[in-house]
Structures are given as C-alpha cells and as structure tokens.
mmCIF file of C-alpha atoms in Angstrom:
data_model
loop_
_atom_site.group_PDB
_atom_site.id
_atom_site.type_symbol
_atom_site.label_atom_id
_atom_site.label_comp_id
_atom_site.label_asym_id
_atom_site.label_seq_id
_atom_site.Cartn_x
_atom_site.Cartn_y
_atom_site.Cartn_z
ATOM 1 C CA PRO G 249 64.800 144.580 76.908
ATOM 2 C CA TRP G 250 62.916 147.466 75.310
ATOM 3 C CA LEU G 251 60.367 147.281 78.136
ATOM 4 C CA GLU G 252 63.056 148.910 80.297
ATOM 5 C CA LEU G 253 62.460 152.075 78.276
ATOM 6 C CA LEU G 254 59.213 152.595 80.162
ATOM 7 C CA ASP G 255 61.423 154.050 82.865
ATOM 8 C CA LEU G 256 62.330 157.487 81.461
ATOM 9 C CA ASN G 257 65.002 157.908 84.112
ATOM 10 C CA LYS G 258 67.069 155.325 82.290
ATOM 11 C CA TRP G 259 67.278 157.065 78.910
ATOM 12 C CA VAL G 260 65.402 160.398 78.706
ATOM 13 C CA LEU G 261 65.908 161.908 82.136
ATOM 14 C CA ILE G 262 69.567 160.982 82.001
ATOM 15 C CA ASP G 263 70.503 163.856 84.316
ATOM 16 C CA ARG G 264 69.126 161.690 87.115
ATOM 17 C CA LYS G 265 71.851 159.116 86.469
ATOM 18 C CA GLU G 266 73.465 159.716 89.873
ATOM 19 C CA GLN G 267 70.232 158.740 91.600
ATOM 20 C CA SER G 268 70.029 155.560 89.494
ATOM 21 C CA ASP G 269 73.619 154.654 90.362
ATOM 22 C CA SER G 270 72.924 155.212 94.046
ATOM 23 C CA SER G 271 69.914 152.919 93.884
ATOM 24 C CA ALA G 272 71.931 150.294 92.060
ATOM 25 C CA LYS G 273 74.410 150.044 94.930
ATOM 26 C CA GLN G 274 71.588 149.209 97.317
ATOM 27 C CA SER G 275 70.271 146.392 95.125
ATOM 28 C CA ASN G 276 71.562 142.825 95.130
ATOM 29 C CA SER G 277 71.094 142.477 91.363
ATOM 30 C CA PRO G 278 72.653 144.736 88.709
ATOM 31 C CA THR G 279 70.283 147.316 87.223
ATOM 32 C CA LEU G 280 70.102 148.454 83.657
ATOM 33 C CA ALA G 281 71.869 151.679 84.603
ATOM 34 C CA ALA G 282 74.781 149.727 86.099
ATOM 35 C CA THR G 283 75.025 147.544 83.031
ATOM 36 C CA VAL G 284 74.986 150.586 80.785
ATOM 37 C CA THR G 285 77.752 152.259 82.781
ATOM 38 C CA GLU G 286 79.922 149.145 82.580
ATOM 39 C CA ALA G 287 79.324 148.717 78.867
ATOM 40 C CA SER G 288 80.123 152.320 78.033
ATOM 41 C CA ALA G 289 83.470 152.051 79.796
ATOM 42 C CA GLN G 290 84.415 149.067 77.665
ATOM 43 C CA SER G 291 84.131 150.358 74.112
ATOM 44 C CA PRO G 292 82.972 153.900 73.220
ATOM 45 C CA TYR G 293 82.975 152.985 69.516
ATOM 46 C CA GLN G 294 80.961 149.776 69.871
ATOM 47 C CA GLY G 295 77.956 151.541 68.344
ATOM 48 C CA PHE G 296 79.985 151.929 65.172
ATOM 49 C CA ARG G 297 80.783 148.217 65.127
ATOM 50 C CA ASP G 298 77.139 147.346 65.810
ATOM 51 C CA LEU G 299 76.119 149.479 62.846
ATOM 52 C CA ILE G 300 78.495 147.929 60.312
ATOM 53 C CA SER G 301 77.973 144.326 61.431
ATOM 54 C CA THR G 302 74.153 144.209 61.446
ATOM 55 C CA PRO G 303 72.635 143.642 57.994
ATOM 56 C CA LYS G 304 69.526 145.484 56.852
ATOM 57 C CA VAL G 305 67.761 143.791 53.944
ATOM 58 C CA GLY G 306 64.722 144.426 51.783
ATOM 59 C CA GLY G 307 64.288 148.108 52.480
ATOM 60 C CA GLU G 308 64.375 147.799 56.284
ATOM 61 C CA THR G 309 65.162 151.053 58.068
ATOM 62 C CA SER G 310 66.254 149.864 61.457
ATOM 63 C CA ASP G 311 68.232 152.318 63.553
ATOM 64 C CA VAL G 312 71.038 151.776 65.997
ATOM 65 C CA GLY G 313 69.366 151.805 69.388
ATOM 66 C CA GLY G 314 66.096 152.967 67.848
ATOM 67 C CA ARG G 315 67.497 156.295 66.709
ATOM 68 C CA ASN G 316 68.658 157.584 63.356
ATOM 69 C CA CYS G 317 72.334 158.545 63.412
ATOM 70 C CA PRO G 318 72.542 162.247 62.501
ATOM 71 C CA PRO G 319 75.618 163.949 61.070
ATOM 72 C CA ALA G 320 78.144 164.886 63.748
ATOM 73 C CA SER G 321 78.313 168.508 62.665
ATOM 74 C CA ASP G 322 77.711 170.877 59.771
ATOM 75 C CA VAL G 323 81.437 170.812 59.022
ATOM 76 C CA ASP G 324 81.548 167.193 57.837
ATOM 77 C CA ILE G 325 78.233 166.065 56.355
ATOM 78 C CA PHE G 326 79.412 162.455 56.077
ATOM 79 C CA ASP G 327 80.460 161.858 59.690
ATOM 80 C CA LEU G 328 77.914 160.046 61.853
ATOM 81 C CA ASP G 329 77.651 160.700 65.573
ATOM 82 C CA MET G 330 79.438 157.759 67.223
ATOM 83 C CA ASP G 331 80.818 159.529 70.275
ATOM 84 C CA ASP G 332 77.714 159.704 72.508
ATOM 85 C CA VAL G 333 78.833 157.216 75.148
ATOM 86 C CA ASP G 334 75.535 157.036 77.041
ATOM 87 C CA ALA G 335 73.580 156.355 73.857
ATOM 88 C CA VAL G 336 76.112 153.759 72.723
ATOM 89 C CA ALA G 337 75.856 151.991 76.067
ATOM 90 C CA MET G 338 72.087 151.823 75.721
ATOM 91 C CA ASP G 339 72.548 150.414 72.228
ATOM 92 C CA LEU G 340 74.681 147.654 73.719
ATOM 93 C CA MET G 341 72.007 146.762 76.258
ATOM 94 C CA LEU G 342 69.184 146.720 73.716
ATOM 95 C CA GLN G 343 71.114 144.551 71.264
ATOM 96 C CA GLN G 344 72.534 142.079 73.766
ATOM 97 C CA GLU G 345 71.645 138.409 73.504
ATOM 98 C CA VAL G 346 69.552 136.848 76.261
ATOM 99 C CA THR G 347 71.460 133.550 75.903
ATOM 100 C CA ASP G 348 75.114 132.621 75.912
ATOM 101 C CA ASP G 349 74.944 131.943 72.210
ATOM 102 C CA SER G 350 76.988 134.461 70.242
ATOM 103 C CA VAL G 351 75.144 133.878 66.973
ATOM 104 C CA GLU G 352 71.756 135.495 66.394
ATOM 105 C CA GLN G 353 69.184 134.242 63.892
ATOM 106 C CA ASN G 354 67.144 136.877 62.054
ATOM 107 C CA GLY G 355 64.827 135.180 59.572
ATOM 108 C CA ASN G 356 67.096 133.575 57.010
ATOM 109 C CA LEU G 357 70.008 135.835 57.939
ATOM 110 C CA THR G 358 72.847 135.024 60.288
ATOM 111 C CA TYR G 359 75.164 137.556 61.811
ATOM 112 C CA VAL G 360 77.534 137.609 64.745
ATOM 113 C CA ASN G 361 76.146 139.386 67.757
ATOM 114 C CA PRO G 362 78.635 142.179 68.622
ATOM 115 C CA VAL G 363 78.265 141.556 72.361
ATOM 116 C CA SER G 364 78.146 138.207 74.123
ATOM 117 C CA THR G 365 76.653 137.968 77.601
ATOM 118 C CA SER G 366 79.117 135.200 78.393
ATOM 119 C CA SER G 367 81.995 137.672 78.055
ATOM 120 C CA PRO G 368 81.427 140.634 80.384
ATOM 121 C CA SER G 369 84.972 141.828 79.768
ATOM 122 C CA HIS G 370 84.298 142.008 76.037
ATOM 123 C CA SER G 371 86.964 143.974 74.177
ATOM 124 C CA MET G 372 86.348 144.814 70.546
ATOM 125 C CA ALA G 373 90.092 144.970 69.953
ATOM 126 C CA GLN G 374 90.230 141.191 70.473
ATOM 127 C CA ASN G 375 87.562 140.405 67.862
ATOM 128 C CA ALA G 376 87.491 140.547 64.100
ATOM 129 C CA LEU G 377 85.987 143.667 62.592
ATOM 130 C CA LYS G 378 82.999 142.641 60.491
ATOM 131 C CA PHE G 379 80.999 144.532 57.920
ATOM 132 C CA HIS G 380 78.176 143.492 55.635
ATOM 133 C CA LEU G 381 78.182 143.987 51.886
ATOM 134 C CA LEU G 382 74.649 143.808 50.505
ATOM 135 C CA THR G 383 73.824 142.603 46.986
ATOM 136 C CA ASN G 384 70.845 141.568 44.854
ATOM 137 C CA ASN G 385 71.770 137.889 45.114
ATOM 138 C CA ALA G 386 69.424 135.352 46.678
ATOM 139 C CA HIS G 387 71.746 135.159 49.697
ATOM 140 C CA HIS G 388 71.440 138.991 50.075
ATOM 141 C CA GLY G 389 75.190 139.601 50.318
ATOM 142 C CA TYR G 390 78.289 138.888 52.336
ATOM 143 C CA MET G 391 79.647 139.275 55.845
ATOM 144 C CA ILE G 392 83.302 140.246 55.523
ATOM 145 C CA SER G 393 85.743 139.917 58.413
ATOM 146 C CA ILE G 394 89.075 141.626 59.030
ATOM 147 C CA GLU G 395 91.058 139.803 61.700
ATOM 148 C CA PRO G 396 92.897 141.772 64.432
ATOM 149 C CA SER G 397 96.228 140.593 63.003
ATOM 150 C CA HIS G 398 95.349 142.193 59.662
ATOM 151 C CA VAL G 399 94.272 145.420 61.358
ATOM 152 C CA ASN G 400 97.495 145.477 63.390
ATOM 153 C CA LEU G 401 99.578 144.943 60.251
ATOM 154 C CA LEU G 402 97.753 147.751 58.503
ATOM 155 C CA LYS G 403 98.248 150.022 61.492
ATOM 156 C CA ARG G 404 101.964 149.264 61.545
ATOM 157 C CA LEU G 405 102.343 149.980 57.850
ATOM 158 C CA VAL G 406 100.360 153.229 57.642
ATOM 159 C CA THR G 407 101.891 154.672 60.819
ATOM 160 C CA GLU G 408 105.522 153.659 60.281
ATOM 161 C CA THR G 409 105.461 154.875 56.672
ATOM 162 C CA GLY G 410 103.585 158.073 57.559
ATOM 163 C CA LEU G 411 100.836 157.220 55.047
ATOM 164 C CA CYS G 412 98.108 157.880 57.618
ATOM 165 C CA GLN G 413 99.513 161.391 58.102
ATOM 166 C CA THR G 414 99.475 162.208 54.391
ATOM 167 C CA ASP G 415 96.400 163.622 52.667
ATOM 168 C CA ALA G 416 94.800 161.647 49.872
ATOM 169 C CA SER G 417 95.372 164.247 47.158
ATOM 170 C CA THR G 418 99.158 164.116 47.622
ATOM 171 C CA VAL G 419 99.272 160.328 47.323
ATOM 172 C CA CYS G 420 96.930 160.347 44.322
ATOM 173 C CA ASN G 421 99.097 162.885 42.510
ATOM 174 C CA PHE G 422 102.108 160.565 42.680
ATOM 175 C CA ILE G 423 100.085 157.691 41.206
ATOM 176 C CA LEU G 424 98.384 159.717 38.494
ATOM 177 C CA GLY G 425 101.683 161.405 37.655
ATOM 178 C CA GLU G 426 103.254 158.024 36.941
ATOM 179 C CA ALA G 427 100.323 157.183 34.662
ATOM 180 C CA LYS G 428 100.589 160.282 32.449
ATOM 181 C CA SER G 429 102.917 158.536 30.022
ATOM 182 C CA CYS G 430 100.817 155.359 30.006
ATOM 183 C CA GLU G 431 98.066 154.556 27.532
ATOM 184 C CA ASP G 432 94.531 154.766 28.974
ATOM 185 C CA SER G 433 95.993 155.350 32.457
ATOM 186 C CA LYS G 434 97.071 151.696 32.619
ATOM 187 C CA ILE G 435 100.188 151.060 34.689
ATOM 188 C CA THR G 436 102.278 147.909 34.859
ATOM 189 C CA LYS G 437 103.694 146.380 38.035
ATOM 190 C CA LYS G 438 106.978 148.180 37.362
ATOM 191 C CA SER G 439 105.233 151.548 37.070
ATOM 192 C CA PHE G 440 103.197 150.718 40.155
ATOM 193 C CA ASP G 441 106.382 150.005 42.128
ATOM 194 C CA THR G 442 107.890 153.300 40.952
ATOM 195 C CA ALA G 443 104.782 155.217 41.996
ATOM 196 C CA MET G 444 104.730 153.556 45.413
ATOM 197 C CA ASN G 445 108.434 154.275 45.942
ATOM 198 C CA ASN G 446 107.726 157.934 45.203
ATOM 199 C CA VAL G 447 104.762 157.905 47.589
ATOM 200 C CA PHE G 448 106.710 156.428 50.501
ATOM 201 C CA SER G 449 109.805 158.534 49.837
ATOM 202 C CA HIS G 450 107.502 161.474 50.494
ATOM 203 C CA THR G 451 105.422 160.079 53.379
ATOM 204 C CA THR G 452 108.378 158.785 55.421
ATOM 205 C CA ARG G 453 109.621 162.370 55.796
ATOM 206 C CA SER G 454 106.912 162.852 58.422
ATOM 207 C CA VAL G 455 108.195 160.004 60.634
ATOM 208 C CA SER G 456 111.279 160.125 62.819
ATOM 209 C CA SER G 457 112.623 156.593 62.342
ATOM 210 C CA THR G 458 113.549 154.588 59.258
ATOM 211 C CA LEU G 459 111.647 151.449 58.306
ATOM 212 C CA SER G 460 113.012 148.221 59.739
ATOM 213 C CA LYS G 461 113.846 145.368 57.354
ATOM 214 C CA SER G 462 110.857 143.378 58.632
ATOM 215 C CA THR G 463 108.511 146.318 57.990
ATOM 216 C CA GLN G 464 109.981 146.820 54.530
ATOM 217 C CA LEU G 465 109.305 143.159 53.766
ATOM 218 C CA GLU G 466 105.738 143.396 55.091
ATOM 219 C CA LEU G 467 105.174 146.553 53.050
ATOM 220 C CA SER G 468 106.486 144.903 49.888
ATOM 221 C CA GLU G 469 104.204 141.888 50.381
ATOM 222 C CA PHE G 470 101.232 144.144 51.118
ATOM 223 C CA LEU G 471 101.802 146.217 47.967
ATOM 224 C CA ASP G 472 102.104 143.078 45.836
ATOM 225 C CA LYS G 473 98.773 141.955 47.240
ATOM 226 C CA LEU G 474 97.217 145.370 46.617
ATOM 227 C CA PHE G 475 98.363 145.374 42.986
ATOM 228 C CA GLY G 476 96.898 141.890 42.570
ATOM 229 C CA ALA G 477 93.583 143.059 44.022
ATOM 230 C CA PHE G 478 93.256 145.802 41.394
ATOM 231 C CA ASP G 479 94.543 143.488 38.650
ATOM 232 C CA TRP G 480 91.506 141.242 39.087
ATOM 233 C CA ALA G 481 91.772 139.988 35.486
ATOM 234 C CA ASN G 482 95.464 139.042 35.884
ATOM 235 C CA ALA G 483 96.279 141.243 32.887
ATOM 236 C CA GLY G 484 99.597 142.457 34.272
ATOM 237 C CA PHE G 485 98.450 146.060 34.542
ATOM 238 C CA ILE G 486 95.912 148.092 36.491
ATOM 239 C CA ASN G 487 94.011 151.323 35.988
ATOM 240 C CA ALA G 488 95.774 154.193 37.745
ATOM 241 C CA LEU G 489 92.488 156.028 38.358
ATOM 242 C CA ASP G 490 91.029 153.041 40.198
ATOM 243 C CA LEU G 491 94.204 152.640 42.260
ATOM 244 C CA ALA G 492 94.354 156.337 43.116
ATOM 245 C CA CYS G 493 90.737 156.232 44.294
ATOM 246 C CA GLY G 494 91.097 153.007 46.260
ATOM 247 C CA ILE G 495 94.333 153.864 48.037
ATOM 248 C CA THR G 496 92.679 156.880 49.677
ATOM 249 C CA VAL G 497 91.277 154.376 52.195
ATOM 250 C CA LEU G 498 94.803 154.102 53.641
ATOM 251 C CA CYS G 499 95.575 157.837 53.670
ATOM 252 C CA GLY G 500 95.065 160.417 56.376
ATOM 253 C CA GLY G 501 92.193 162.866 56.515
ATOM 254 C CA ARG G 502 88.460 162.884 57.008
ATOM 255 C CA LYS G 503 86.126 160.531 55.223
ATOM 256 C CA SER G 504 84.275 163.381 53.512
ATOM 257 C CA ASP G 505 87.519 164.871 52.171
ATOM 258 C CA LYS G 506 88.535 161.512 50.702
ATOM 259 C CA LEU G 507 85.117 161.009 49.116
ATOM 260 C CA GLU G 508 85.098 164.477 47.599
ATOM 261 C CA HIS G 509 88.620 164.075 46.200
ATOM 262 C CA VAL G 510 87.791 160.709 44.617
ATOM 263 C CA PHE G 511 84.612 162.222 43.176
ATOM 264 C CA GLU G 512 86.731 164.932 41.541
ATOM 265 C CA ILE G 513 89.212 162.389 40.149
ATOM 266 C CA LEU G 514 86.462 160.407 38.447
ATOM 267 C CA ASP G 515 84.769 163.560 37.149
ATOM 268 C CA GLU G 516 87.013 163.634 34.081
ATOM 269 C CA ASP G 517 84.826 166.060 32.107
ATOM 270 C CA LYS G 518 84.729 168.411 35.108
ATOM 271 C CA ASP G 519 80.980 168.992 35.041
ATOM 272 C CA SER G 520 80.679 168.154 38.776
ATOM 273 C CA LEU G 521 78.488 165.163 37.940
ATOM 274 C CA LEU G 522 79.018 161.389 37.911
ATOM 275 C CA SER G 523 76.962 158.847 35.978
ATOM 276 C CA ARG G 524 75.722 155.489 37.260
ATOM 277 C CA GLN G 525 78.769 153.794 35.784
ATOM 278 C CA GLU G 526 81.106 156.297 37.440
ATOM 279 C CA ILE G 527 79.377 155.972 40.829
ATOM 280 C CA THR G 528 79.768 152.198 40.583
ATOM 281 C CA ARG G 529 83.466 152.737 39.888
ATOM 282 C CA PHE G 530 83.586 155.212 42.787
ATOM 283 C CA ILE G 531 82.216 152.610 45.213
ATOM 284 C CA ARG G 532 84.128 149.682 43.708
ATOM 285 C CA SER G 533 87.526 151.327 44.214
ATOM 286 C CA PHE G 534 87.023 151.482 47.990
ATOM 287 C CA LEU G 535 85.755 147.913 48.166
ATOM 288 C CA ILE G 536 88.794 146.570 46.311
ATOM 289 C CA THR G 537 91.128 148.003 48.941
ATOM 290 C CA LEU G 538 88.978 146.900 51.890
ATOM 291 C CA THR G 539 88.559 143.350 50.624
ATOM 292 C CA SER G 540 92.315 143.137 49.978
ATOM 293 C CA VAL G 541 92.911 143.357 53.743
ATOM 294 C CA SER G 542 89.988 141.115 54.701
ATOM 295 C CA SER G 543 90.363 137.676 56.273
ATOM 296 C CA SER G 544 87.164 135.816 55.405
ATOM 297 C CA PHE G 545 83.862 135.961 53.538
ATOM 298 C CA THR G 546 80.557 134.421 54.636
ATOM 299 C CA LEU G 547 77.205 134.636 52.886
ATOM 300 C CA LEU G 548 74.551 136.549 54.827
ATOM 301 C CA ASP G 549 72.329 133.473 54.804
ATOM 302 C CA GLY G 550 74.933 131.817 57.037
ATOM 303 C CA ASN G 551 76.589 129.593 54.437
ATOM 304 C CA PRO G 552 80.369 129.689 53.961
ATOM 305 C CA CYS G 553 81.651 130.752 50.550
ATOM 306 C CA GLY G 554 85.433 130.876 50.918
ATOM 307 C CA LYS G 555 87.745 133.707 49.935
ATOM 308 C CA THR G 556 88.551 132.780 46.351
ATOM 309 C CA GLU G 557 89.363 135.269 43.587
ATOM 310 C CA SER G 558 85.976 134.494 42.044
ATOM 311 C CA THR G 559 84.122 135.114 45.304
ATOM 312 C CA ILE G 560 85.926 138.395 45.937
ATOM 313 C CA SER G 561 85.428 139.785 42.421
ATOM 314 C CA THR G 562 81.749 138.777 42.439
ATOM 315 C CA ALA G 563 81.194 140.353 45.854
ATOM 316 C CA ILE G 564 82.866 143.607 44.800
ATOM 317 C CA GLU G 565 80.996 143.864 41.512
ATOM 318 C CA THR G 566 77.541 142.930 42.805
ATOM 319 C CA GLY G 567 77.992 145.007 45.968
ATOM 320 C CA SER G 568 79.021 148.083 43.964
ATOM 321 C CA GLU G 569 76.128 147.714 41.540
ATOM 322 C CA TRP G 570 73.611 147.207 44.358
ATOM 323 C CA ALA G 571 74.848 150.277 46.244
ATOM 324 C CA THR G 572 74.698 152.386 43.076
ATOM 325 C CA SER G 573 71.108 151.303 42.462
ATOM 326 C CA GLN G 574 70.231 152.363 46.013
ATOM 327 C CA VAL G 575 71.684 155.826 45.412
ATOM 328 C CA PHE G 576 69.888 156.481 42.125
ATOM 329 C CA ASP G 577 66.611 154.743 42.949
ATOM 330 C CA SER G 578 66.236 156.791 46.120
ATOM 331 C CA MET G 579 66.425 159.953 44.020
ATOM 332 C CA LYS G 580 63.955 158.699 41.427
ATOM 333 C CA GLN G 581 66.696 159.025 38.823
ATOM 334 C CA LYS G 582 66.366 155.639 37.190
ATOM 335 C CA SER G 583 67.451 156.629 33.703
ATOM 336 C CA ALA G 584 70.739 155.125 32.580
ATOM 337 C CA THR G 585 71.891 158.621 31.588
ATOM 338 C CA ALA G 586 71.061 160.275 34.920
ATOM 339 C CA CYS G 587 73.933 161.850 36.837
ATOM 340 C CA ILE G 588 74.354 163.081 40.383
ATOM 341 C CA CYS G 589 76.596 165.623 42.065
ATOM 342 C CA PHE G 590 78.651 165.125 45.208
ATOM 343 C CA ASP G 591 76.049 166.832 47.404
ATOM 344 C CA ASP G 592 73.394 164.418 46.092
ATOM 345 C CA PHE G 593 75.509 161.476 47.230
ATOM 346 C CA GLY G 594 76.185 163.121 50.590
ATOM 347 C CA GLU G 595 72.497 163.772 51.193
ATOM 348 C CA TRP G 596 71.597 160.179 50.309
ATOM 349 C CA TYR G 597 74.259 158.793 52.652
ATOM 350 C CA THR G 598 73.412 160.875 55.716
ATOM 351 C CA LYS G 599 69.642 160.412 55.315
ATOM 352 C CA GLY G 600 69.808 156.638 55.540
ATOM 353 C CA GLY G 601 72.268 155.474 52.903
ATOM 354 C CA TYR G 602 74.783 154.670 55.639
ATOM 355 C CA GLN G 603 72.603 151.663 56.498
ATOM 356 C CA SER G 604 73.064 150.344 52.968
ATOM 357 C CA ILE G 605 76.838 150.815 52.818
ATOM 358 C CA PRO G 606 77.973 151.225 56.450
ATOM 359 C CA TRP G 607 81.458 150.001 55.486
ATOM 360 C CA LEU G 608 82.064 153.451 53.985
ATOM 361 C CA GLU G 609 82.773 154.557 57.570
ATOM 362 C CA LEU G 610 86.031 152.582 57.289
ATOM 363 C CA LEU G 611 87.455 155.380 55.148
ATOM 364 C CA ASP G 612 88.103 157.076 58.489
ATOM 365 C CA LEU G 613 91.169 155.181 59.748
ATOM 366 C CA ARG G 614 90.661 156.630 63.239
ATOM 367 C CA LYS G 615 87.626 154.384 63.690
ATOM 368 C CA TRP G 616 89.426 151.074 63.188
ATOM 369 C CA VAL G 617 93.172 151.388 62.454
ATOM 370 C CA VAL G 618 94.725 154.412 64.118
#
C-alpha cells in the first residue's frame, strides 16, 4: 500500500483533496482518498489504538503511519498528537490487511490487526481495547485485552461517583491521610474501605444523582478486586503509597498532571529525583490498576497464558523492570545509584519512549473511558 504514497496529492498536497474526491466519484472502483475519508469518519482515535496494540521489539523504532508522534503542544509535554484525522485515516489504510484474516504474523510475534477489511463498518467501541506490555522474557511480553463490558463498567463507576471529575491529588490525600497512623504506610482492608468511603463521600458531591443500589454493589465488588490487585502477596494489607499512585489512573485530569503528582509522592526525600527502584515502583503502580480491569492475557509469541495471579504478578513485575531499564539505558545512566528527574522521564517518553510503554496513554481517561 505504501506505493500509493508516490502520489503526493494523496498525503502531502492534501489541500487538493476536493479534486481527489471529485475524481473518485467518476471512477467505478474506490480510490485511496475515498477509503481514507470513510475510515476517518469511523474512528478519529483509531491511531491511538493502532499505537498501543502493535508491539515493537528489539529496539525497533517503527512509527504510526511512518511518522513520529510529536507532543500535542508545549503545555502538556506528555500528550501525543492523536487528533489529526487525515493522518489517522492514512494510518488506517497503510496498516490494513490485504486478506480477510484479522490476525497478522510478524516474525514470531502475533497481534490483532486493528482494522479488518471484512468489516467496513468497523467500530472500535465494539472491540476489546488491547495494549502490549513488553518484557525481557523469551516471549517478549504480553498482549493485554480490556473487554468493552469492562470499559463500560469502569465508565459507569467513575462517572456516577464523580471520580473522573476529581483531580488525583485530592483522592491521594484521602488515602495517604488514612495511612498516617499506620506503620510503614501499610493499610488493612478496613482502613482501605474507610479511605474509599471518604473519597467517594467527597467525589459524589460533584454529581447530581445518588448511586443506585446496583451501582453501589458494582463499586463494592470493584474496590474489593482493586484491593486484591495491590495485595498481590495476600498479606491482608497493602502499601498506601502504591495505592495512591495507582488509583490516579481512575481520576480526572491530564496524563502529565497525574504523572507529575505520582512522581512527587514517590520522591519522599524531596530532592526531585527518583532512583531505578522508585521508577520501577512508579510504573508498577499504574500497571496494577490497569491489569485489575483487564479481561485476558496472551503472550506476544501468540501462545495463551491465562489470567492467573501468577501470570499477572509476573507480567507486572517484568514489564515494570523492562520499562525502567529502557528509561535509564537510553540516558546512559546504567549505574544502580543513578537517579532521574521528572523532566528526564518526560523527555524520554516523548522522544520515543511512548513506543516502549504506549499503555501509559491510558492514564488519560478521555481516550478510552470517558
């Protein structure tokens, strides 16, 4: 399909689009321009889904649609440009399968093609959201799926409770406040329930209606599951710092604001620097929350692995460690005592790190939940 790029009118001289559309109407077969127009009308955020569902392994630096994704603006250095509809539509065309098969083989990797030619009315809302979690394992990592039913449940909970309208710092303060009287910031299930009651007593003030009994039940079950995700050792308690960091995924606000706040929480000595161990913890906290709402795990080599507690904990730990190594190795800071500041992490992410951990985009609920 890339041979179509020899025609500059189709991607560089885009201001001639009206002429291309006029020519398409006179042709019996659909042109690339017509296909692009149709695709762009279907899902303006498909480029985002393409990015997070296509694994890059072994130092590959493939771009979405052959272009690096630059920051959206100087205001938010972490936000990638996903709103260029014409460019996204071209990405769809260039990544589309030439057969009706929805599964693409790439060496020893298997991943689901985001667009199937057999489904011209493709709607991303009807398909599971998938993201890859790379590791140093022989199988390279995991493809993690979040079914639409799980996304819909999450949307219902964060909107009806007002959590998605509440900034991360407010929610974190309730959790950390409950942990002040606890040794080593460890909170039991009872303390966790108290903290969550305080959180939702505050967040529900921003919504007009009270929670229905069914929503209250769903919320209770979800919180039990979230506590269990952070209590991976079944010890009966969890670390309040880890919970406070991880729950920011479900709060309102921009991705960069959440990342900066979590960075500050973990910077306990207030020197504006985090060590390798702290960056691993930084990344792990987000993964714990995301995997807690996931539906299935598959190895990137195409083999099933199941969603057992062992699989999940291994994926989180190895994925966090791999991502941390990518951050520090790219900066030539390979010493175990090396530390980085928040701007270092931001620079790494926007200059290509987003291809290593594209799931970090899920911290922006607007891109997949609300």
